[in-house]
CSV table of C-alpha atoms in Angstrom, one decimal:
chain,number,residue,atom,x,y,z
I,4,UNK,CA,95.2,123.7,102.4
I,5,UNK,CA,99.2,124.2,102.2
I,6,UNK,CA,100.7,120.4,102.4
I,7,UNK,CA,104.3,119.7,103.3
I,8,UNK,CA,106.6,122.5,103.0
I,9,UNK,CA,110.4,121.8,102.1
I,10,UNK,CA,113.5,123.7,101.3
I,11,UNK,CA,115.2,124.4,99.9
I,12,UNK,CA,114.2,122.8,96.4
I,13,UNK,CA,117.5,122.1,95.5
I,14,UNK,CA,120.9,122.3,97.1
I,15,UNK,CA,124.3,121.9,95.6
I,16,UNK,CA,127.3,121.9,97.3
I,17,UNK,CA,131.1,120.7,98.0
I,18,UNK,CA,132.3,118.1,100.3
I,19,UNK,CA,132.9,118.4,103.6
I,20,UNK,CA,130.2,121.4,104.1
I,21,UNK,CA,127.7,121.1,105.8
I,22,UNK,CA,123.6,121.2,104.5
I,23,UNK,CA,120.4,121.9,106.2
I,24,UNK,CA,117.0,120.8,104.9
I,25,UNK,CA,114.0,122.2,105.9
I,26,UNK,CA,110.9,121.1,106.6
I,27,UNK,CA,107.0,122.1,107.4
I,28,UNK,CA,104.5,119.8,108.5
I,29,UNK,CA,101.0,119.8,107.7
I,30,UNK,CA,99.0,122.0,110.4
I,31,UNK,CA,97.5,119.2,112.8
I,32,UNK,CA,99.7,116.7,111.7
I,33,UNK,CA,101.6,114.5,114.7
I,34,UNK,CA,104.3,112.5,113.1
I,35,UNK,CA,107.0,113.9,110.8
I,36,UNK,CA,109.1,111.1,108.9
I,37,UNK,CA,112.5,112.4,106.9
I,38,UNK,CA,112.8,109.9,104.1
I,39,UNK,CA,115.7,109.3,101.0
I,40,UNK,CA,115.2,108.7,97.6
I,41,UNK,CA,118.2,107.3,95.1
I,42,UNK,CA,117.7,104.9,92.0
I,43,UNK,CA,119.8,102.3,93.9
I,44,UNK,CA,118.3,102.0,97.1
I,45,UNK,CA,114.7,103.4,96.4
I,46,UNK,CA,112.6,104.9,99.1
I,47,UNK,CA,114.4,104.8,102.7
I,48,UNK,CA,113.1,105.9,106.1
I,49,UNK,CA,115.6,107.9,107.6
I,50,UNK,CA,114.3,108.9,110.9
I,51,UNK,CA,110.6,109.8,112.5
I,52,UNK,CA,109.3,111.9,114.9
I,53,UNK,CA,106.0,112.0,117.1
I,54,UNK,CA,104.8,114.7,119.0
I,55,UNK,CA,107.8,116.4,118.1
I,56,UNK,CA,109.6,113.1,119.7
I,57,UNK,CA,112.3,110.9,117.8
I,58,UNK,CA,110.6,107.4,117.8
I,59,UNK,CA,112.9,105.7,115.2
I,60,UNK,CA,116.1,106.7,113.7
I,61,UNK,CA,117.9,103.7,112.9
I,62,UNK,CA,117.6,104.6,108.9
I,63,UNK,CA,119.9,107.2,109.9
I,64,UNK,CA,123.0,106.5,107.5
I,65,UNK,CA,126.2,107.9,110.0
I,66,UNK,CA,126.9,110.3,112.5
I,67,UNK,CA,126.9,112.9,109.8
I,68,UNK,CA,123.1,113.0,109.5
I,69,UNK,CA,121.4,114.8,112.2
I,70,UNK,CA,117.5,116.0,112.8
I,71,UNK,CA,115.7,117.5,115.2
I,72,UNK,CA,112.1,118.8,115.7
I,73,UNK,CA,111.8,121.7,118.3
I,74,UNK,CA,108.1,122.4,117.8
I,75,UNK,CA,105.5,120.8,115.8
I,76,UNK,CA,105.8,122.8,112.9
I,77,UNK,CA,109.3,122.5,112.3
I,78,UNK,CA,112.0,119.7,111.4
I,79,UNK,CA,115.7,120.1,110.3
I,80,UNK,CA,117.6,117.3,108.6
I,81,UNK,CA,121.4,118.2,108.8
I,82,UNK,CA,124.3,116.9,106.8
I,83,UNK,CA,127.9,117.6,108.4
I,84,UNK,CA,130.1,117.1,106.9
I,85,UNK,CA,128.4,116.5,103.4
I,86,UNK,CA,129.9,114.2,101.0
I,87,UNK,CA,129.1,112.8,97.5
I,88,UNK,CA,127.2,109.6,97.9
I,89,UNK,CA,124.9,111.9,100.1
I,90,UNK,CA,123.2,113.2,96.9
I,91,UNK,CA,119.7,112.3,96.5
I,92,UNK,CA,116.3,113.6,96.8
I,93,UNK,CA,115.4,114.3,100.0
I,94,UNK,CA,111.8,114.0,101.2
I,95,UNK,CA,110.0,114.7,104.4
I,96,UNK,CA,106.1,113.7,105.2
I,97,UNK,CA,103.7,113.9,107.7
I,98,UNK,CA,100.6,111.9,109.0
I,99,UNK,CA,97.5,112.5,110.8
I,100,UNK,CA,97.9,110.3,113.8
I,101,UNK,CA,95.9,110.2,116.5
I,102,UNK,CA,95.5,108.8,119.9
I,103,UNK,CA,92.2,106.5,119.4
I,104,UNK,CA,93.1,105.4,115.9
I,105,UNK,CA,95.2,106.4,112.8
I,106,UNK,CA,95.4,104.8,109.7
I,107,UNK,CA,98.7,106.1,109.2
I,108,UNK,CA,98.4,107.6,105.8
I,109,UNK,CA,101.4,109.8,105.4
I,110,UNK,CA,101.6,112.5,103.1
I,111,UNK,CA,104.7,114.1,101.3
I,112,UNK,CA,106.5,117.4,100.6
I,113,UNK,CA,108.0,118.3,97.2
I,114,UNK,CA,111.8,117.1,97.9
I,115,UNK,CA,114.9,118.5,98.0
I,116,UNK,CA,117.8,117.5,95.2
I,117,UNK,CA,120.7,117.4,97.2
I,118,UNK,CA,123.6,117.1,94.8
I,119,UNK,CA,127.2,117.5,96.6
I,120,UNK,CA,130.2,117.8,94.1
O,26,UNK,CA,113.7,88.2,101.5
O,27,UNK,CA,112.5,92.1,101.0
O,28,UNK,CA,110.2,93.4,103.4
O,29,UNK,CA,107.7,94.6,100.4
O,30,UNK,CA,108.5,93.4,97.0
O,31,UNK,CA,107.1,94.8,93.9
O,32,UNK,CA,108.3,93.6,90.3
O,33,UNK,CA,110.3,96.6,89.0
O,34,UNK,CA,108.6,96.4,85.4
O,35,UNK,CA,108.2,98.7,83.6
O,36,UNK,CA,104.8,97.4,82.8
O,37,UNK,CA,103.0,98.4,79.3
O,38,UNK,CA,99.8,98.6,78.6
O,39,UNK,CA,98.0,100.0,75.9
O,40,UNK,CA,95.2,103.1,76.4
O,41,UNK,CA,91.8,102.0,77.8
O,42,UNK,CA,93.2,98.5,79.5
O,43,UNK,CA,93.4,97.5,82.8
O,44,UNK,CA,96.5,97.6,84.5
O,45,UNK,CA,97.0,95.3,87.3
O,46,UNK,CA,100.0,95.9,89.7
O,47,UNK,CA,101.1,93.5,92.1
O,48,UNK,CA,103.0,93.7,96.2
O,49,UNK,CA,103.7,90.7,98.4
O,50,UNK,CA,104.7,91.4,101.7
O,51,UNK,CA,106.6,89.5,104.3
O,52,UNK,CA,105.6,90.7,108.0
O,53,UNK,CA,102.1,88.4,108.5
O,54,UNK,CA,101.7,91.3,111.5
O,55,UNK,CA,101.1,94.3,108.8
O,56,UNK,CA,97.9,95.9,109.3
O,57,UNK,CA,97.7,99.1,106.5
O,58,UNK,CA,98.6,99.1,102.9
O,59,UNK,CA,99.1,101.5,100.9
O,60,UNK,CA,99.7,102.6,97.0
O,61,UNK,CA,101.8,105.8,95.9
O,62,UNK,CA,101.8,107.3,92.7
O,63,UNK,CA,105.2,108.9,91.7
O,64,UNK,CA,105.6,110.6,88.8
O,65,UNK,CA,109.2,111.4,87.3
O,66,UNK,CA,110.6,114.1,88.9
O,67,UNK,CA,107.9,114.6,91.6
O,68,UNK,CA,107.0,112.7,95.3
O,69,UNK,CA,105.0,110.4,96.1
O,70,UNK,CA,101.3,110.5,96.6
O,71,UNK,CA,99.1,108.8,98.1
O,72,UNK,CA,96.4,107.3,96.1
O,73,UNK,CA,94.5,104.4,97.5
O,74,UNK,CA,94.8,102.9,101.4
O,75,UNK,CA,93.4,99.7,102.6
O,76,UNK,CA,93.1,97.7,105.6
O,77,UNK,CA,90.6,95.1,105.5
O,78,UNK,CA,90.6,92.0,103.1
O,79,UNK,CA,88.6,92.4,99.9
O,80,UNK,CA,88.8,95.1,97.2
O,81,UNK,CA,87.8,98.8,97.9
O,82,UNK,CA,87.5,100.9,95.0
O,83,UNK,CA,87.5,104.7,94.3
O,84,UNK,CA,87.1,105.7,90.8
O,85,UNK,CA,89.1,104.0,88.3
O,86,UNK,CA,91.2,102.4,91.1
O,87,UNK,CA,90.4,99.1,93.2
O,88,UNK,CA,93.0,97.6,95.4
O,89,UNK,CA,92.6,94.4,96.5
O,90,UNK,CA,94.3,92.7,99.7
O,91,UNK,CA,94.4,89.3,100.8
O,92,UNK,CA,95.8,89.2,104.3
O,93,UNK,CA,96.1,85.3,104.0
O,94,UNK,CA,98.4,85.5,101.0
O,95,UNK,CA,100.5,88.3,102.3
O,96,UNK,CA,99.6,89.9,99.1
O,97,UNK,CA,98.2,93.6,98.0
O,98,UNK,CA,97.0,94.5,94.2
O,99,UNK,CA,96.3,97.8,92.5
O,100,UNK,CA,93.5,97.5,89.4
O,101,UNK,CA,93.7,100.8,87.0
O,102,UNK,CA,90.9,101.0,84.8
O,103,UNK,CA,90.5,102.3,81.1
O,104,UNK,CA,94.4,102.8,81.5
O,105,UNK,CA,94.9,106.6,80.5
O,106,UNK,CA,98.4,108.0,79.5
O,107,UNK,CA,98.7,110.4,81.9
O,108,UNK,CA,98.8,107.2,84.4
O,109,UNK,CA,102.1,106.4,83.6
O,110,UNK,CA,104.2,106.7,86.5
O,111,UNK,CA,106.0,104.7,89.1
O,112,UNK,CA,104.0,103.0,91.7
O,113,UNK,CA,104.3,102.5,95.5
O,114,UNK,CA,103.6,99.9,97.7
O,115,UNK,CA,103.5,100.6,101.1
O,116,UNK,CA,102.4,98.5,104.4
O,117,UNK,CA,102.7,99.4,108.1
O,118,UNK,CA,102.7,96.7,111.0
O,119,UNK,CA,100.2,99.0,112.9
O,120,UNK,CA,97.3,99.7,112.5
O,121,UNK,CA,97.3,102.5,115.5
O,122,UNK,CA,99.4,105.4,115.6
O,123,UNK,CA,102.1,106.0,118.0
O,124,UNK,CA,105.1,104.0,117.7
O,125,UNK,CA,104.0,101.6,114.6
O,126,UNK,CA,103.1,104.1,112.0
O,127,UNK,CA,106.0,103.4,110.0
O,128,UNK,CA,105.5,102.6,106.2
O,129,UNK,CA,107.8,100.0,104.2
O,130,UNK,CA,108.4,100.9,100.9
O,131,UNK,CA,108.6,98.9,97.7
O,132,UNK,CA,110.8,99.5,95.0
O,133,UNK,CA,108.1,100.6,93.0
O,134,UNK,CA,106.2,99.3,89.7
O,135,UNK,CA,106.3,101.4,86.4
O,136,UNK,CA,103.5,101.9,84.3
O,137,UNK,CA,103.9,103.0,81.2
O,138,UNK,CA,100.5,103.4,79.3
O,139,UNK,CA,100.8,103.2,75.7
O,140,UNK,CA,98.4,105.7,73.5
């Protein structure tokens, strides 16, 4: 079975543009969550999504960082405009929930290194 | 206080030992647990889940949780080098899905297993 899908793997780019990370849920899957990794800070939730729904986005750093989720197979994480202490690695996950119970396991892509000069 | 707090380590053990990684967590509410392996380089993934107290085990693993002391364990027997790598803490408030499926993370524990 394919798990999470991200891209791309890794991104570099210059201040100020703007970056677009990808992601693909697992098939079945109702709850997408975008999540940050730096040595600093560790593992931080960004923002989450069910049923395609945001639910919780106050990880969200600024106003630069944007993400949607127009179907259930699809979520964007958008950086604009992109600046330095943005780099990290980039991770989205999904989980199996469900309405009668969920034991909330969430399961995670490969990452993208975001690295902006 | 941290939400979930994990000593950073790195913790050494020698091959064939048991390595015994420790989580407290802070929210008496928290319903799921959960432990993450992370290799260098690589995500997270998900390697044991508990939600009742007592130990479950599954293979060389056993976690242990004691809702009473706020506080979640991860055994690893006959310690193997290929089990060094960072490890993840995890607990959710809800046990139900909808708007309380989201994980806090530790900082993460690393194991370093020497040969």
């Amino acid at each position: 079975d394919a798990g999470v899908i991200q891209s791309p793997r890794h991104e570099v780019t210059e201040m100020g543009q703007e970056v677009t990370l990808r992601c693909k849920p697992i098939s079945g899957h109702n709850s997408l969550f975008w999540y940050r990794q730096t040595m600093m800070r560790g593992l931080e939730l960004l923002i989450y999504f069910n049923n395609n729904v945001p639910i919780d986005d106050s990880g969200m750093p600024e106003d630069r960082f944007s993400a949607k989720m127009p179907n259930a197979s699809f979520s964007t994480l958008k950086i604009q405009p992109s600046e330095p202490r943005d780099s990290a690695v980039y991770f989205c996950a999904s989980s199996p929930t469900s309405g009668r119970s969920s034991y909330n396991e969430q399961f995670f892509g490969p990452g993208t290194r975001l690295t902006v000069l | 206080q941290k939400e979930v707090e994990q000593n950073s380590g790195p913790l050494s053990v020698p091959e064939g030992a048991i390595a015994s990684l420790n989580c407290t967590y802070s929210d008496r509410g928290s319903q799921s647990f959960f432990w993450y392996r992370q290799y260098s380089g690589k995500s997270p993934e998900l390697i044991m889940s508990i939600y009742s107290n007592g130990d479950k085990e599954d293979g060389r693993f056993t976690a242990q949780l004691n809702k009473a002391s706020q506080y979640v364990s991860l055994l690893i027997r006959d310690s193997q080098p290929s089990d060094s790598a960072t490890y993840l803490c995890a607990v959710n408030r809800g046990r139900y899905g909808g708007a309380t499926n989201k994980l806090i993370f530790g900082t993460g524990t690393l194991l370093a297993v020497q040969p």
